Tab-separated table of N, CA and C in Angstrom:
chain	number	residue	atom	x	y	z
A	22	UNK	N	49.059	31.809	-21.338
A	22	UNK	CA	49.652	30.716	-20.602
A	22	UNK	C	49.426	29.418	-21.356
A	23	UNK	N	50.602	28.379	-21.182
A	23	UNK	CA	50.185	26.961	-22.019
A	23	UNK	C	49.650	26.344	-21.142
A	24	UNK	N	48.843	25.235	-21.837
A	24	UNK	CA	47.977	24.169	-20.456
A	24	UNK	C	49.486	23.535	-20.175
A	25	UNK	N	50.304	23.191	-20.639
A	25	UNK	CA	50.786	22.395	-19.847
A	25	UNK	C	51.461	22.681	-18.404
A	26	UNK	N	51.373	24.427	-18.425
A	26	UNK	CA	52.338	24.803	-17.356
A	26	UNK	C	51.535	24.584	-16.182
A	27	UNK	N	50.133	25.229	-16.284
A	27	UNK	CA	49.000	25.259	-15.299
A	27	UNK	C	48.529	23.512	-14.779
A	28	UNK	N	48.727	22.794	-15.767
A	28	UNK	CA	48.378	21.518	-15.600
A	28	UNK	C	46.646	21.190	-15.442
A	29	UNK	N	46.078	21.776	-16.077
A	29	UNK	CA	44.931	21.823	-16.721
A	29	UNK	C	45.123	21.230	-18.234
A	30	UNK	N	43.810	20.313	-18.064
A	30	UNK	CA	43.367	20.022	-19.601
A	30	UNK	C	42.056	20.635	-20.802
A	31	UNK	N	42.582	20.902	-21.834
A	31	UNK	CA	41.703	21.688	-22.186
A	31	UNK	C	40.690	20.310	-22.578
A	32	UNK	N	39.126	21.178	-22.127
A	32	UNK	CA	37.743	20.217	-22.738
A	32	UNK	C	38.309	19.269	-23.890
A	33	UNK	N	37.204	18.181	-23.846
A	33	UNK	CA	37.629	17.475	-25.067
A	33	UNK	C	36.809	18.398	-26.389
A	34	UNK	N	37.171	18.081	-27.401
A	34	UNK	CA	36.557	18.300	-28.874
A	34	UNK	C	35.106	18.505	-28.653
A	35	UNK	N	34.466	17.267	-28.700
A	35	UNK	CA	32.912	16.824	-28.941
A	35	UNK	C	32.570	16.211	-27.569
A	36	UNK	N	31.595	16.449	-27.317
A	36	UNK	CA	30.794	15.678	-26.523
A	36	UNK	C	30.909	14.012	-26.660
A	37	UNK	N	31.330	13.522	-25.307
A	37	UNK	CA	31.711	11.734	-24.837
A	37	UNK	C	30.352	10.925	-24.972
A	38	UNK	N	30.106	9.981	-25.697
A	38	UNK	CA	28.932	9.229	-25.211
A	38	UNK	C	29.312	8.103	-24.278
A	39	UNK	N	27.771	7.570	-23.593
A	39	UNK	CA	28.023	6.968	-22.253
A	39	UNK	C	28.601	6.078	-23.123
A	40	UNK	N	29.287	5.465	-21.495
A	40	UNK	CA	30.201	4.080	-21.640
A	40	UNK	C	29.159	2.955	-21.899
A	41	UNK	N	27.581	3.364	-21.732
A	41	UNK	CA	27.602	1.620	-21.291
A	41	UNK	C	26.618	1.648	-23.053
A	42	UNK	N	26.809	2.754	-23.801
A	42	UNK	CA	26.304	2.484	-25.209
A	42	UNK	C	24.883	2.683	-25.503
A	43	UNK	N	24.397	3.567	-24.522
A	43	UNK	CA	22.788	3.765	-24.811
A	43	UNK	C	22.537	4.674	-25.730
A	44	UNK	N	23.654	5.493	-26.362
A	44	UNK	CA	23.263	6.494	-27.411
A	44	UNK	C	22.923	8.507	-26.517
A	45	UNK	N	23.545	8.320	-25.410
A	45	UNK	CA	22.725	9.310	-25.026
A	45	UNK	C	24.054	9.784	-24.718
A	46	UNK	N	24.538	11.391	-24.139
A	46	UNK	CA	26.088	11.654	-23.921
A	46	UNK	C	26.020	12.049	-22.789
A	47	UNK	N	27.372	11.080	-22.205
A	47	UNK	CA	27.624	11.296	-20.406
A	47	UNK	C	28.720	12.018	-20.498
A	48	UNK	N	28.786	12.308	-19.068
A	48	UNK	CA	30.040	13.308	-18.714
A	48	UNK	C	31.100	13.230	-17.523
A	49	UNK	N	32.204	13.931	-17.042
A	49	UNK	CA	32.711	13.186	-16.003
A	49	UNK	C	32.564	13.474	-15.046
A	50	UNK	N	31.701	14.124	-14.617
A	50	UNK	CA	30.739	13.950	-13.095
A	50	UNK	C	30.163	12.500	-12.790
A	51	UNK	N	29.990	12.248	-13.905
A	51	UNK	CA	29.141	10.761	-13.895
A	51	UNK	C	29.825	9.800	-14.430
A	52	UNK	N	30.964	9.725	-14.759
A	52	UNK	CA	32.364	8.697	-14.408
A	52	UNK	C	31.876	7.973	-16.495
A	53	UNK	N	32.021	9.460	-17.152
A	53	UNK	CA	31.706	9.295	-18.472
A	53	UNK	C	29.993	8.390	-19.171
A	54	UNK	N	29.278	8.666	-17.565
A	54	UNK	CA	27.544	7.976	-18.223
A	54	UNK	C	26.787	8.484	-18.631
A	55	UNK	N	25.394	8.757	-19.145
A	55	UNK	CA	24.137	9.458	-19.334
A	55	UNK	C	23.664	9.809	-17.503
A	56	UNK	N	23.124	10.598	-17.097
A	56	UNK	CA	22.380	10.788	-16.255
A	56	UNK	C	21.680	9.332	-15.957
A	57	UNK	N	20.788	8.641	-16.813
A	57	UNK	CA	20.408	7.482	-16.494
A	57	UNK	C	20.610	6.398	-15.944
A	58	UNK	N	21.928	5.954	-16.886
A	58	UNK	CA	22.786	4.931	-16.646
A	58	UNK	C	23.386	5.238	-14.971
A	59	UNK	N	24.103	6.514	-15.091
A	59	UNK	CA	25.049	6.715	-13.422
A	59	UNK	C	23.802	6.465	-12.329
A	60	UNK	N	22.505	6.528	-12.677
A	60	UNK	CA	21.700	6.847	-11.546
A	60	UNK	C	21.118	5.360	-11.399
A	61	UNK	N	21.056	4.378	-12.530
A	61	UNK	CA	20.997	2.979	-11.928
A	61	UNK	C	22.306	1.935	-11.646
A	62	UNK	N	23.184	2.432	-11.602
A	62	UNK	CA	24.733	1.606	-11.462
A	62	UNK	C	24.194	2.499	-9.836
A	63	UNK	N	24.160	3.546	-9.119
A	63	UNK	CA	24.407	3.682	-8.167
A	63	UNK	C	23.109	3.410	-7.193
A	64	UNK	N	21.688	3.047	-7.769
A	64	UNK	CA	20.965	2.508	-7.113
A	64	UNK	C	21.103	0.660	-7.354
A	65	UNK	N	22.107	0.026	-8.053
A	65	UNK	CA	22.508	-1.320	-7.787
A	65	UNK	C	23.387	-1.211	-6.975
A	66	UNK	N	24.309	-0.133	-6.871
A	66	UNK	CA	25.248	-0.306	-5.588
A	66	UNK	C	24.642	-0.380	-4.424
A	67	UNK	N	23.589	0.705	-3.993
A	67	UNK	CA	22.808	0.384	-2.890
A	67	UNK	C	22.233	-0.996	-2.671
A	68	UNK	N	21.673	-1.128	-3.598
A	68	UNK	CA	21.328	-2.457	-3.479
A	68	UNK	C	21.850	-3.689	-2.730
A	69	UNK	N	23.095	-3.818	-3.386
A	69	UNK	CA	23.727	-4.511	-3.298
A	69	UNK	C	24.498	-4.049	-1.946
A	70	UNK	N	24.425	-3.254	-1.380
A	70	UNK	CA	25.197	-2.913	0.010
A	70	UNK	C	24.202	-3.319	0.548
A	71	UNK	N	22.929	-3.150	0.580
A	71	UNK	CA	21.696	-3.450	1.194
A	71	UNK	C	21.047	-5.012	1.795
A	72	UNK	N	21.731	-5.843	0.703
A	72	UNK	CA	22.017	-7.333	0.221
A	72	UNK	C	22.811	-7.704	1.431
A	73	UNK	N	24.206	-7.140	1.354
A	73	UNK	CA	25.212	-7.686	2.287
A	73	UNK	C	24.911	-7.274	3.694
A	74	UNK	N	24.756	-6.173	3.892
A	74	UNK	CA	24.149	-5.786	5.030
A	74	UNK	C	23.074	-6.936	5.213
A	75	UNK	N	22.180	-6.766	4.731
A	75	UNK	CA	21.351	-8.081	5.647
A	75	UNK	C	21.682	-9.476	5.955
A	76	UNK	N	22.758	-9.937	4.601
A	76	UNK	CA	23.407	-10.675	4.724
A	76	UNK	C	23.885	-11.587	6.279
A	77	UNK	N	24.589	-10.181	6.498
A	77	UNK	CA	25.548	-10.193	8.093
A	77	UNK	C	24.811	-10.180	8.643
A	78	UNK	N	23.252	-9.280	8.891
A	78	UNK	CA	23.030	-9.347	10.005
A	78	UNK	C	22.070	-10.966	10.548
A	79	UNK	N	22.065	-11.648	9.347
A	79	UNK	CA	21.384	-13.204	9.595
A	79	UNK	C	22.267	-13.989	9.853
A	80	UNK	N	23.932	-13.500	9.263
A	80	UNK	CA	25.079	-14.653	10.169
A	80	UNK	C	24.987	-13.852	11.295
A	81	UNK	N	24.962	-12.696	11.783
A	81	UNK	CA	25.417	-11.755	12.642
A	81	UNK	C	26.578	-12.483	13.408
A	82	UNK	N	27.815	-11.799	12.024
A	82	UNK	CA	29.126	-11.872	12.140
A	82	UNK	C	29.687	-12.906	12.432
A	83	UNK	N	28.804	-14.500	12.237
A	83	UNK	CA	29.893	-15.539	12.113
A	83	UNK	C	30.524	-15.782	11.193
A	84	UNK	N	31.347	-15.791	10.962
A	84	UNK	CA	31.487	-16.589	9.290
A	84	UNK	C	31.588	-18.047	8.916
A	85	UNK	N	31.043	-18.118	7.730
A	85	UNK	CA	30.768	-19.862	7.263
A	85	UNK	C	32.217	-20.106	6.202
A	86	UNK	N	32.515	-21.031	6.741
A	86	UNK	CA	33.788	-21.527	5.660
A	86	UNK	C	33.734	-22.668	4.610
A	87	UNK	N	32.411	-22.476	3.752
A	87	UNK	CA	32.152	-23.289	2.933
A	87	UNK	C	33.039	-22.499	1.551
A	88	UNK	N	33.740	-21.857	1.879
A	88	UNK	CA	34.577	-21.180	1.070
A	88	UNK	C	33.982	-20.320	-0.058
A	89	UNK	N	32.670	-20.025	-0.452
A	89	UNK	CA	31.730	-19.057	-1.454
A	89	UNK	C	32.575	-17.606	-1.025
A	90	UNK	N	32.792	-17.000	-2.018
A	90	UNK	CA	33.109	-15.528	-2.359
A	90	UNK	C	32.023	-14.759	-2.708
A	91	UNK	N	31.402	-13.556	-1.771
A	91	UNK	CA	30.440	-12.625	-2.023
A	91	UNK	C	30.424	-12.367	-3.464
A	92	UNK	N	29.884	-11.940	-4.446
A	92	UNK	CA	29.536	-11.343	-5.542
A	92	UNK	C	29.518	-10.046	-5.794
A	93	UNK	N	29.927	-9.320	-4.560
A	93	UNK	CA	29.950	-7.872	-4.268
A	93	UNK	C	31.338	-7.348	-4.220
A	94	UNK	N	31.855	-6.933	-5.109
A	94	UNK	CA	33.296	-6.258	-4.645
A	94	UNK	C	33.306	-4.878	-4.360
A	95	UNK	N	33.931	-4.636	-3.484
A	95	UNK	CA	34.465	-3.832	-2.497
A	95	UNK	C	33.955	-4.081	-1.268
A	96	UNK	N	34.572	-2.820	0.064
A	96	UNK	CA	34.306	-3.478	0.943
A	96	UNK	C	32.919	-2.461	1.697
A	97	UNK	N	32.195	-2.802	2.361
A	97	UNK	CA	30.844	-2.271	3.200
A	97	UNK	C	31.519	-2.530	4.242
A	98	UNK	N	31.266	-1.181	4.842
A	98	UNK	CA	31.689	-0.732	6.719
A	98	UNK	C	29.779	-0.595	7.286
A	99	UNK	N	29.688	-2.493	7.831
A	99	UNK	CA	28.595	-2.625	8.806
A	99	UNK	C	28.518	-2.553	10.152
A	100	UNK	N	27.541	-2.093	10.546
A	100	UNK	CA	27.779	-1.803	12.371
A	100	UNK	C	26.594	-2.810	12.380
A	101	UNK	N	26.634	-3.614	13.251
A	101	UNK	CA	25.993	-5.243	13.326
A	101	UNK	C	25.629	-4.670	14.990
A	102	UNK	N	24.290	-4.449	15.436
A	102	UNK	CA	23.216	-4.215	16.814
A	102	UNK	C	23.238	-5.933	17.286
A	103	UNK	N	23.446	-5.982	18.863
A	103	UNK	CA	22.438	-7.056	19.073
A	103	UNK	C	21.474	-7.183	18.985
A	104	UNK	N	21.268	-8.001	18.769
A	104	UNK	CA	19.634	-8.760	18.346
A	104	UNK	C	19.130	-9.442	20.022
A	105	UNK	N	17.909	-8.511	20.645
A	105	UNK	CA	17.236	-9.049	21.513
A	105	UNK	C	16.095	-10.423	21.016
A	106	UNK	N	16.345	-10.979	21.771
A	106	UNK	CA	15.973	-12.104	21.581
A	106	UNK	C	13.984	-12.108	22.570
A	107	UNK	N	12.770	-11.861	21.850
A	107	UNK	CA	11.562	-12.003	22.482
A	107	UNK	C	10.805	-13.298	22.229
A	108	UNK	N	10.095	-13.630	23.564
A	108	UNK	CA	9.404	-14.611	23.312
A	108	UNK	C	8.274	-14.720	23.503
A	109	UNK	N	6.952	-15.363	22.453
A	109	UNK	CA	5.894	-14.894	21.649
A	109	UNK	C	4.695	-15.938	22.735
A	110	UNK	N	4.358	-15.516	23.554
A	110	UNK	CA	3.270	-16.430	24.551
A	110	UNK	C	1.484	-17.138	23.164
A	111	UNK	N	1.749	-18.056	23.052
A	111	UNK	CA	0.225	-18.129	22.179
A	111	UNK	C	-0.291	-19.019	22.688
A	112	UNK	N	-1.447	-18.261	22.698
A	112	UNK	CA	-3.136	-18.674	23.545
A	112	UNK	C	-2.837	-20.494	23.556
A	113	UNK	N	-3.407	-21.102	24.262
A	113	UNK	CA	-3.333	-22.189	24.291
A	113	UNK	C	-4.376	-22.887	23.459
A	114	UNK	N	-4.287	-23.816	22.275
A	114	UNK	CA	-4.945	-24.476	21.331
A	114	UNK	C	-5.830	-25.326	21.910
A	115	UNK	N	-7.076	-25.399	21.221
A	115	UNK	CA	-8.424	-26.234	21.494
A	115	UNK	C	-7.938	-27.710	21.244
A	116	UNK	N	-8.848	-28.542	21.531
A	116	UNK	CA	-7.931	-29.831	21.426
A	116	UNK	C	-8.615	-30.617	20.094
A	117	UNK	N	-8.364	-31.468	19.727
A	117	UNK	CA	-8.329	-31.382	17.957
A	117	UNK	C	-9.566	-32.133	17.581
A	118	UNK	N	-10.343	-32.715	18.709
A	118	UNK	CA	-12.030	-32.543	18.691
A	118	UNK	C	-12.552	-31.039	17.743
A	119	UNK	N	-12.441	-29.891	19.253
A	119	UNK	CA	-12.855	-28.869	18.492
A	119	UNK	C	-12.640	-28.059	17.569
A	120	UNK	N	-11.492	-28.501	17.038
A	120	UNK	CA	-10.984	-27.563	15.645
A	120	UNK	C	-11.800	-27.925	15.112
A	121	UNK	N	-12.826	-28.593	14.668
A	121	UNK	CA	-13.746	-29.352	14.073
A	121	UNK	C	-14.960	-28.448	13.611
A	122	UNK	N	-15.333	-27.850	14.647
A	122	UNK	CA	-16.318	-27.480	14.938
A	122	UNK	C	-16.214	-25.742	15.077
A	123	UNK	N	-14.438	-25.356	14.900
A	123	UNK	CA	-14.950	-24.035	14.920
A	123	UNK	C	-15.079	-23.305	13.189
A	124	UNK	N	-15.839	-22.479	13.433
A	124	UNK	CA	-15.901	-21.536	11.941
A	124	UNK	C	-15.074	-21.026	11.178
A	125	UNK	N	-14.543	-21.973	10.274
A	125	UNK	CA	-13.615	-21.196	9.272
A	125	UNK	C	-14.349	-20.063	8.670
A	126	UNK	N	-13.502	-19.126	8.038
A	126	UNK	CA	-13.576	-17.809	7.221
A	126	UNK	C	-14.224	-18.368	6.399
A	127	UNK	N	-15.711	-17.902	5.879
A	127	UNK	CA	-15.928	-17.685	4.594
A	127	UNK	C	-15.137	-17.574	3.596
A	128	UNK	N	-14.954	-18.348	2.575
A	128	UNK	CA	-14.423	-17.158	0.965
A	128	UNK	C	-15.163	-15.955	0.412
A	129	UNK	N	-15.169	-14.870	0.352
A	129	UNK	CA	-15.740	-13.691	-0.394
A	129	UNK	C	-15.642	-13.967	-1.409
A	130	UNK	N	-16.848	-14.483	-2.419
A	130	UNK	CA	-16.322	-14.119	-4.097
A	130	UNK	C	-16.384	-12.526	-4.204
A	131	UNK	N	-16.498	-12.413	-5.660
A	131	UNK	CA	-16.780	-11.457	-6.061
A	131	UNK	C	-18.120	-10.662	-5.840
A	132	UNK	N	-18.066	-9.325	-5.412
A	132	UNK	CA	-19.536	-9.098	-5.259
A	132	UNK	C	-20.153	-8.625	-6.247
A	133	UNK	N	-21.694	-8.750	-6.019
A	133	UNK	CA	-22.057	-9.182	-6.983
A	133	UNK	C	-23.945	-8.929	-6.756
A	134	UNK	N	-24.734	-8.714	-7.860
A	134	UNK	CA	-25.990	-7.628	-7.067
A	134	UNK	C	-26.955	-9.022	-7.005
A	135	UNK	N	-27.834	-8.764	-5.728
A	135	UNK	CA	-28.296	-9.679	-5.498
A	135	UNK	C	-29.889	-9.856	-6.091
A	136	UNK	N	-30.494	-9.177	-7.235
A	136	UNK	CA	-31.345	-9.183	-7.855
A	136	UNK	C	-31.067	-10.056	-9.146
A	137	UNK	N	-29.959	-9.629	-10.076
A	137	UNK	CA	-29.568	-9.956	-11.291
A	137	UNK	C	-28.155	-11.070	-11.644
A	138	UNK	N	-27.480	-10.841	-10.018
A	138	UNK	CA	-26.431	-11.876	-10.026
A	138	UNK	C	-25.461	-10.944	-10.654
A	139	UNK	N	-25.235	-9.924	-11.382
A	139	UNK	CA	-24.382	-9.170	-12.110
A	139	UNK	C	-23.001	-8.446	-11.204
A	140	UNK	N	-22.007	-9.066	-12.003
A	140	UNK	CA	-20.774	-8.636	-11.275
A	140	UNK	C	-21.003	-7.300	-10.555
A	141	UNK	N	-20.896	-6.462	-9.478
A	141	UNK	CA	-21.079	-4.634	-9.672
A	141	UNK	C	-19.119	-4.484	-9.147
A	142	UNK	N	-18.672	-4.953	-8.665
A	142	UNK	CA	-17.417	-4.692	-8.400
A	142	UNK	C	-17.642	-3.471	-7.186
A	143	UNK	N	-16.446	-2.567	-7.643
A	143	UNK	CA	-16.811	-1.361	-6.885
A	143	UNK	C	-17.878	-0.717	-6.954
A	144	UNK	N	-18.355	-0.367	-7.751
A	144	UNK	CA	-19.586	0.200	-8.149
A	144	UNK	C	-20.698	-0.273	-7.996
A	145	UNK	N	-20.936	-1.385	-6.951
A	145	UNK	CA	-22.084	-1.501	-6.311
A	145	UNK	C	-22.987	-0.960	-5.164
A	146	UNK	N	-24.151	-0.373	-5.080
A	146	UNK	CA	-24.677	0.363	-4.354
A	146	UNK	C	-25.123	-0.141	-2.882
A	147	UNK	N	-24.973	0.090	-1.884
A	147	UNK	CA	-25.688	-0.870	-0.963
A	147	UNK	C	-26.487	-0.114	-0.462
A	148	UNK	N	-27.633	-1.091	-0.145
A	148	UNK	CA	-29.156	-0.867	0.282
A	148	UNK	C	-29.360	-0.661	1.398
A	149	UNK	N	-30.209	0.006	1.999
A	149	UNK	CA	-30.345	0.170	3.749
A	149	UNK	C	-31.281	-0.927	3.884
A	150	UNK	N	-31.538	-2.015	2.991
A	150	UNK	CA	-32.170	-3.265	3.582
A	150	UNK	C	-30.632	-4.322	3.718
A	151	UNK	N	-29.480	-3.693	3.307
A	151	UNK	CA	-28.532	-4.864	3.365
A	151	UNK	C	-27.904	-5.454	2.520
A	152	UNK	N	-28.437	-5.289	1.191
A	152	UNK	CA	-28.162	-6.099	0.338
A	152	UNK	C	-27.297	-4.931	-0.815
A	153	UNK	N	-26.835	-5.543	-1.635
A	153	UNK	CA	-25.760	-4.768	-2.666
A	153	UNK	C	-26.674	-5.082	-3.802
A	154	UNK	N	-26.602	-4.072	-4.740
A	154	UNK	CA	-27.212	-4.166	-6.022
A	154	UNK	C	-26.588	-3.114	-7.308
A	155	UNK	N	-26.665	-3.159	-8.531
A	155	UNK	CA	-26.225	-2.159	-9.895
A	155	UNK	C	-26.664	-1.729	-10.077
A	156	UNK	N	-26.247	-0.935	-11.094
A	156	UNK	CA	-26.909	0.779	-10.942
A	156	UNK	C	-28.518	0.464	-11.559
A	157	UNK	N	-29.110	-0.893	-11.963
A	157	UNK	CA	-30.449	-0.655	-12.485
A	157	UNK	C	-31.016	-1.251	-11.654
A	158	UNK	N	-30.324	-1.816	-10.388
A	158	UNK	CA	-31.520	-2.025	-9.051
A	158	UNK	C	-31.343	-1.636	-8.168
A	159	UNK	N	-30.848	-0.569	-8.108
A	159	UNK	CA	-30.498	0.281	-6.553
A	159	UNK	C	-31.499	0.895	-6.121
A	160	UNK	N	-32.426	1.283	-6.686
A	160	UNK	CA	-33.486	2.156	-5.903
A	160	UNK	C	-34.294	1.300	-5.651
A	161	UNK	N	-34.817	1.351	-4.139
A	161	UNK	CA	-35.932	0.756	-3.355
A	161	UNK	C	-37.109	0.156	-4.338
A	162	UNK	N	-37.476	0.527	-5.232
A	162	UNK	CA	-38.969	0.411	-6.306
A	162	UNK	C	-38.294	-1.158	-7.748
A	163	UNK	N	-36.946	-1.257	-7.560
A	163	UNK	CA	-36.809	-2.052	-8.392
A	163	UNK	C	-36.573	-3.180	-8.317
A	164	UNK	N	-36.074	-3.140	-6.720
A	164	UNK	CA	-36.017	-4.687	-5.901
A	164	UNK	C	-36.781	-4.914	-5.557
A	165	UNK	N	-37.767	-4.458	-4.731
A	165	UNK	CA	-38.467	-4.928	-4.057
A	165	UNK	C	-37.932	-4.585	-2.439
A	166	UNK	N	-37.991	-3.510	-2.527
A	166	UNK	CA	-36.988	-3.049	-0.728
A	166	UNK	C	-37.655	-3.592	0.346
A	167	UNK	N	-37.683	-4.980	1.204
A	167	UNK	CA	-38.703	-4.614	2.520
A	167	UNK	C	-38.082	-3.645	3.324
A	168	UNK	N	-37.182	-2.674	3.080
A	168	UNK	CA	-37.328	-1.837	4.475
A	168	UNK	C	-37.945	-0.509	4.430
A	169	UNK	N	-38.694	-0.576	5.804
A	169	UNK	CA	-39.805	0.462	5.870
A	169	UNK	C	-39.409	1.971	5.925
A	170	UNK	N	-39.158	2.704	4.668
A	170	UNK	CA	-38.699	4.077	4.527
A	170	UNK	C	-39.009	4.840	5.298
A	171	UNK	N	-40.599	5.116	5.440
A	171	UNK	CA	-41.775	5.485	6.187
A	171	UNK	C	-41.749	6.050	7.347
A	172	UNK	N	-41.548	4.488	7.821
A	172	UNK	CA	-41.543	4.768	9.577
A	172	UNK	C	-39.801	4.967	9.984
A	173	UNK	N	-39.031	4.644	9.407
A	173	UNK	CA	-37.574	5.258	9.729
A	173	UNK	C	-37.482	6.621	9.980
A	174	UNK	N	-37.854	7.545	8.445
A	174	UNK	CA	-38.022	8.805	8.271
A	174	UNK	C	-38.555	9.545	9.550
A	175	UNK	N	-39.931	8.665	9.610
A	175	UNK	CA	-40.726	9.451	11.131
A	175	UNK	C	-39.864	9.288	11.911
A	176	UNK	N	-39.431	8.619	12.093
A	176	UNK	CA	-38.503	8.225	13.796
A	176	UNK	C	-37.149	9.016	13.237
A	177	UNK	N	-36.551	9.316	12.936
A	177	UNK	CA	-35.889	10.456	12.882
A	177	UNK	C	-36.308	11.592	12.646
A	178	UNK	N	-37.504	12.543	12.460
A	178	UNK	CA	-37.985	13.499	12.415
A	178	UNK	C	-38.616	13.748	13.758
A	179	UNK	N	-38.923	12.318	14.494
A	179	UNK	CA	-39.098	12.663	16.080
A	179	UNK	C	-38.309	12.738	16.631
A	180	UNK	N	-37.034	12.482	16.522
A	180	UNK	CA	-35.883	12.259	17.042
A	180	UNK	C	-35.199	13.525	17.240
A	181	UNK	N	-35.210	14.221	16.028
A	181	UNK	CA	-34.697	15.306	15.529
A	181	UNK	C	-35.357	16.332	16.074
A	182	UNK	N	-36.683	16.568	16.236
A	182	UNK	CA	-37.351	17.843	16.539
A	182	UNK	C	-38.210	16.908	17.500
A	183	UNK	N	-37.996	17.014	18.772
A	183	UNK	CA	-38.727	16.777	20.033
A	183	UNK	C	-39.520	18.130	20.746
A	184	UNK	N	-40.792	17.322	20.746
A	184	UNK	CA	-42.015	18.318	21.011
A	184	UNK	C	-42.271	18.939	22.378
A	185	UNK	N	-42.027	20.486	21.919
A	185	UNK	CA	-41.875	21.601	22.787
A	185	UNK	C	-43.181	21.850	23.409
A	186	UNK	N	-43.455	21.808	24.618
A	186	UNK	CA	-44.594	22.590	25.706
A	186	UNK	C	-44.292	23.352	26.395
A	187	UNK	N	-45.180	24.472	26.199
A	187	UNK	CA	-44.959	26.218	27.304
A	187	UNK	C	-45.898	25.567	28.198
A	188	UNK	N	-45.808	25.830	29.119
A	188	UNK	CA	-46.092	25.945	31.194
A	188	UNK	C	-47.357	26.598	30.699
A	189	UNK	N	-48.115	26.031	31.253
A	189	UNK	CA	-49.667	26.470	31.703
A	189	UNK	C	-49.658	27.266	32.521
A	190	UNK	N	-49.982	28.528	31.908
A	190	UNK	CA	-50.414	29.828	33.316
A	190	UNK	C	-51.861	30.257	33.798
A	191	UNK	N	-51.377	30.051	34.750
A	191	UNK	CA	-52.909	30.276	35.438
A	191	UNK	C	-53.643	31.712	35.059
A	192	UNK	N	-55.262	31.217	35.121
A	192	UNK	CA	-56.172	32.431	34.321
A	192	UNK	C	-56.355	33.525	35.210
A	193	UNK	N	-56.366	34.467	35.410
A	193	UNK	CA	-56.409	35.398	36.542
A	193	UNK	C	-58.254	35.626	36.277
């Protein structure tokens, strides 16, 4: 059979490179691009539908006649929700005496061990006395720990195993 009767075209020769010149070869599934190229032209289309869409929904559907032409050609089919309208009750403000007087936030610097002053970042250990320290003053013996290991330990070992008494039986 000839192609022309069927009206089929035979393949081209060689392999098409993309249109937009990256060196790589597209095809016409992908409107003659690389895989690459078709897959960011169609995540700017989203985009850009994404754009207009929000667009509208901040005129929600007035239009302004300062005469500007979108930058987007073609057309987006938006379905535009009413917008309920809520209103936000806030606490009633101190009077501007006491802003004075209440406690702003600290700044957090950087932390930082409180023996050597040395940055520890993440990798700082914290102490069951409270304090943060690096890996060469973390153990109790190098700071100077006041907290009492000792008597903690005991009080959870009493805690833990509470002392059992059998019933006194009478001596026959």
């Amino acid at each position: 059979m000839d192609h022309e009767e069927t009206g089929c075209r035979p393949p081209p020769e060689g392999p098409i490179l993309c249109i937009n010149n990256c060196g790589f070869f597209g095809s016409a599934a992908t409107m003659n691009m690389c895989s690459k190229c078709h897959k960011d032209l169609i995540l700017k289309q989203e985009q850009a539908k994404l754009a207009a869409s929000s667009i509208e929904n901040i005129v929600n559907g007035s239009s302004s006649g300062n005469g500007k032409e979108p930058a987007i050609t073609g057309t987006v089919d938006v379905q535009v929700d009413p917008v309920e309208l809520k209103t936000i009750s806030l606490p009633p403000t101190p009077a501007s005496g006491s802003e004075e007087t209440s406690d702003p936030k600290p700044t957090e610097g950087p932390s930082r061990c409180t023996t050597c002053k040395k940055r520890v970042g993440l990798t700082g250990f914290k102490c069951r006395c409270g304090n943060l320290f690096c890996g060469s003053h973390r153990y109790s013996d190098k700071h100077d720990c006041p907290f009492d290991y000792r008597t903690a330990e005991r009080d959870a070992i009493a805690k833990a195993n509470p002392v059992v008494k059998a019933e006194k039986l009478d001596k026959i």
